[in-house]
């Protein structure tokens, strides 16, 4: 999953513990890392 329009959805899934792994692009990963905890 990737792209700026999916950052919020990916963050929600990660916070919910619904993923075992994630493959994404660098820009999306940086946007996720920049989100507050």
mmCIF file with all atom_site columns, C-alpha atoms in Angstrom:
data_model
loop_
_atom_site.group_PDB
_atom_site.id
_atom_site.type_symbol
_atom_site.label_atom_id
_atom_site.label_alt_id
_atom_site.label_comp_id
_atom_site.label_asym_id
_atom_site.label_entity_id
_atom_site.label_seq_id
_atom_site.pdbx_PDB_ins_code
_atom_site.Cartn_x
_atom_site.Cartn_y
_atom_site.Cartn_z
_atom_site.occupancy
_atom_site.B_iso_or_equiv
_atom_site.pdbx_formal_charge
_atom_site.auth_seq_id
_atom_site.auth_comp_id
_atom_site.auth_asym_id
_atom_site.auth_atom_id
_atom_site.pdbx_PDB_model_num
ATOM 1  C CA . UNK A 1 1  ? 0.000  0.000  0.000  1.00 0.00 ? 1  UNK A CA 1
ATOM 2  C CA . UNK A 1 2  ? 1.268  3.462  -0.681 1.00 0.00 ? 2  UNK A CA 1
ATOM 3  C CA . UNK A 1 3  ? 0.526  6.990  -1.664 1.00 0.00 ? 3  UNK A CA 1
ATOM 4  C CA . UNK A 1 4  ? -0.355 10.134 0.235  1.00 0.00 ? 4  UNK A CA 1
ATOM 5  C CA . UNK A 1 5  ? -4.080 9.408  0.123  1.00 0.00 ? 5  UNK A CA 1
ATOM 6  C CA . UNK A 1 6  ? -3.571 6.128  2.015  1.00 0.00 ? 6  UNK A CA 1
ATOM 7  C CA . UNK A 1 7  ? -1.385 7.337  4.915  1.00 0.00 ? 7  UNK A CA 1
ATOM 8  C CA . UNK A 1 8  ? -4.275 7.745  7.364  1.00 0.00 ? 8  UNK A CA 1
ATOM 9  C CA . UNK A 1 9  ? -5.739 4.328  6.526  1.00 0.00 ? 9  UNK A CA 1
ATOM 10 C CA . UNK A 1 10 ? -2.356 2.604  6.798  1.00 0.00 ? 10 UNK A CA 1
ATOM 11 C CA . UNK A 1 11 ? -1.701 4.331  10.130 1.00 0.00 ? 11 UNK A CA 1
ATOM 12 C CA . UNK A 1 12 ? -5.053 3.142  11.476 1.00 0.00 ? 12 UNK A CA 1
ATOM 13 C CA . UNK A 1 13 ? -4.375 -0.446 10.438 1.00 0.00 ? 13 UNK A CA 1
ATOM 14 C CA . UNK A 1 14 ? -0.885 -0.356 11.967 1.00 0.00 ? 14 UNK A CA 1
ATOM 15 C CA . UNK A 1 15 ? -2.193 1.093  15.235 1.00 0.00 ? 15 UNK A CA 1
ATOM 16 C CA . UNK A 1 16 ? -4.910 -1.548 15.338 1.00 0.00 ? 16 UNK A CA 1
ATOM 17 C CA . UNK A 1 17 ? -2.386 -4.360 14.989 1.00 0.00 ? 17 UNK A CA 1
ATOM 18 C CA . UNK A 1 18 ? -4.073 -5.764 11.878 1.00 0.00 ? 18 UNK A CA 1
ATOM 19 C CA . UNK A 1 19 ? -0.859 -6.218 9.860  1.00 0.00 ? 19 UNK A CA 1
ATOM 20 C CA . UNK A 1 20 ? 2.029  -8.625 10.114 1.00 0.00 ? 20 UNK A CA 1
ATOM 21 C CA . UNK A 1 21 ? 4.040  -6.684 7.524  1.00 0.00 ? 21 UNK A CA 1
ATOM 22 C CA . UNK A 1 22 ? 3.835  -3.740 5.189  1.00 0.00 ? 22 UNK A CA 1
ATOM 23 C CA . UNK A 1 23 ? 5.369  -3.059 1.806  1.00 0.00 ? 23 UNK A CA 1
ATOM 24 C CA . UNK A 1 24 ? 5.190  0.592  0.843  1.00 0.00 ? 24 UNK A CA 1
ATOM 25 C CA . UNK A 1 25 ? 7.114  3.344  -0.896 1.00 0.00 ? 25 UNK A CA 1
ATOM 26 C CA . UNK A 1 26 ? 9.625  5.643  0.775  1.00 0.00 ? 26 UNK A CA 1
ATOM 27 C CA . UNK A 1 27 ? 7.403  8.746  0.750  1.00 0.00 ? 27 UNK A CA 1
ATOM 28 C CA . UNK A 1 28 ? 4.566  6.895  2.471  1.00 0.00 ? 28 UNK A CA 1
ATOM 29 C CA . UNK A 1 29 ? 6.937  5.386  5.037  1.00 0.00 ? 29 UNK A CA 1
ATOM 30 C CA . UNK A 1 30 ? 8.328  8.849  5.834  1.00 0.00 ? 30 UNK A CA 1
ATOM 31 C CA . UNK A 1 31 ? 4.808  10.265 6.185  1.00 0.00 ? 31 UNK A CA 1
ATOM 32 C CA . UNK A 1 32 ? 3.886  7.432  8.562  1.00 0.00 ? 32 UNK A CA 1
ATOM 33 C CA . UNK A 1 33 ? 7.038  7.942  10.608 1.00 0.00 ? 33 UNK A CA 1
ATOM 34 C CA . UNK A 1 34 ? 6.271  11.664 10.919 1.00 0.00 ? 34 UNK A CA 1
ATOM 35 C CA . UNK A 1 35 ? 2.807  11.065 12.415 1.00 0.00 ? 35 UNK A CA 1
ATOM 36 C CA . UNK A 1 36 ? 2.386  11.645 16.171 1.00 0.00 ? 36 UNK A CA 1
ATOM 37 C CA . UNK A 1 37 ? 2.113  8.527  18.338 1.00 0.00 ? 37 UNK A CA 1
#
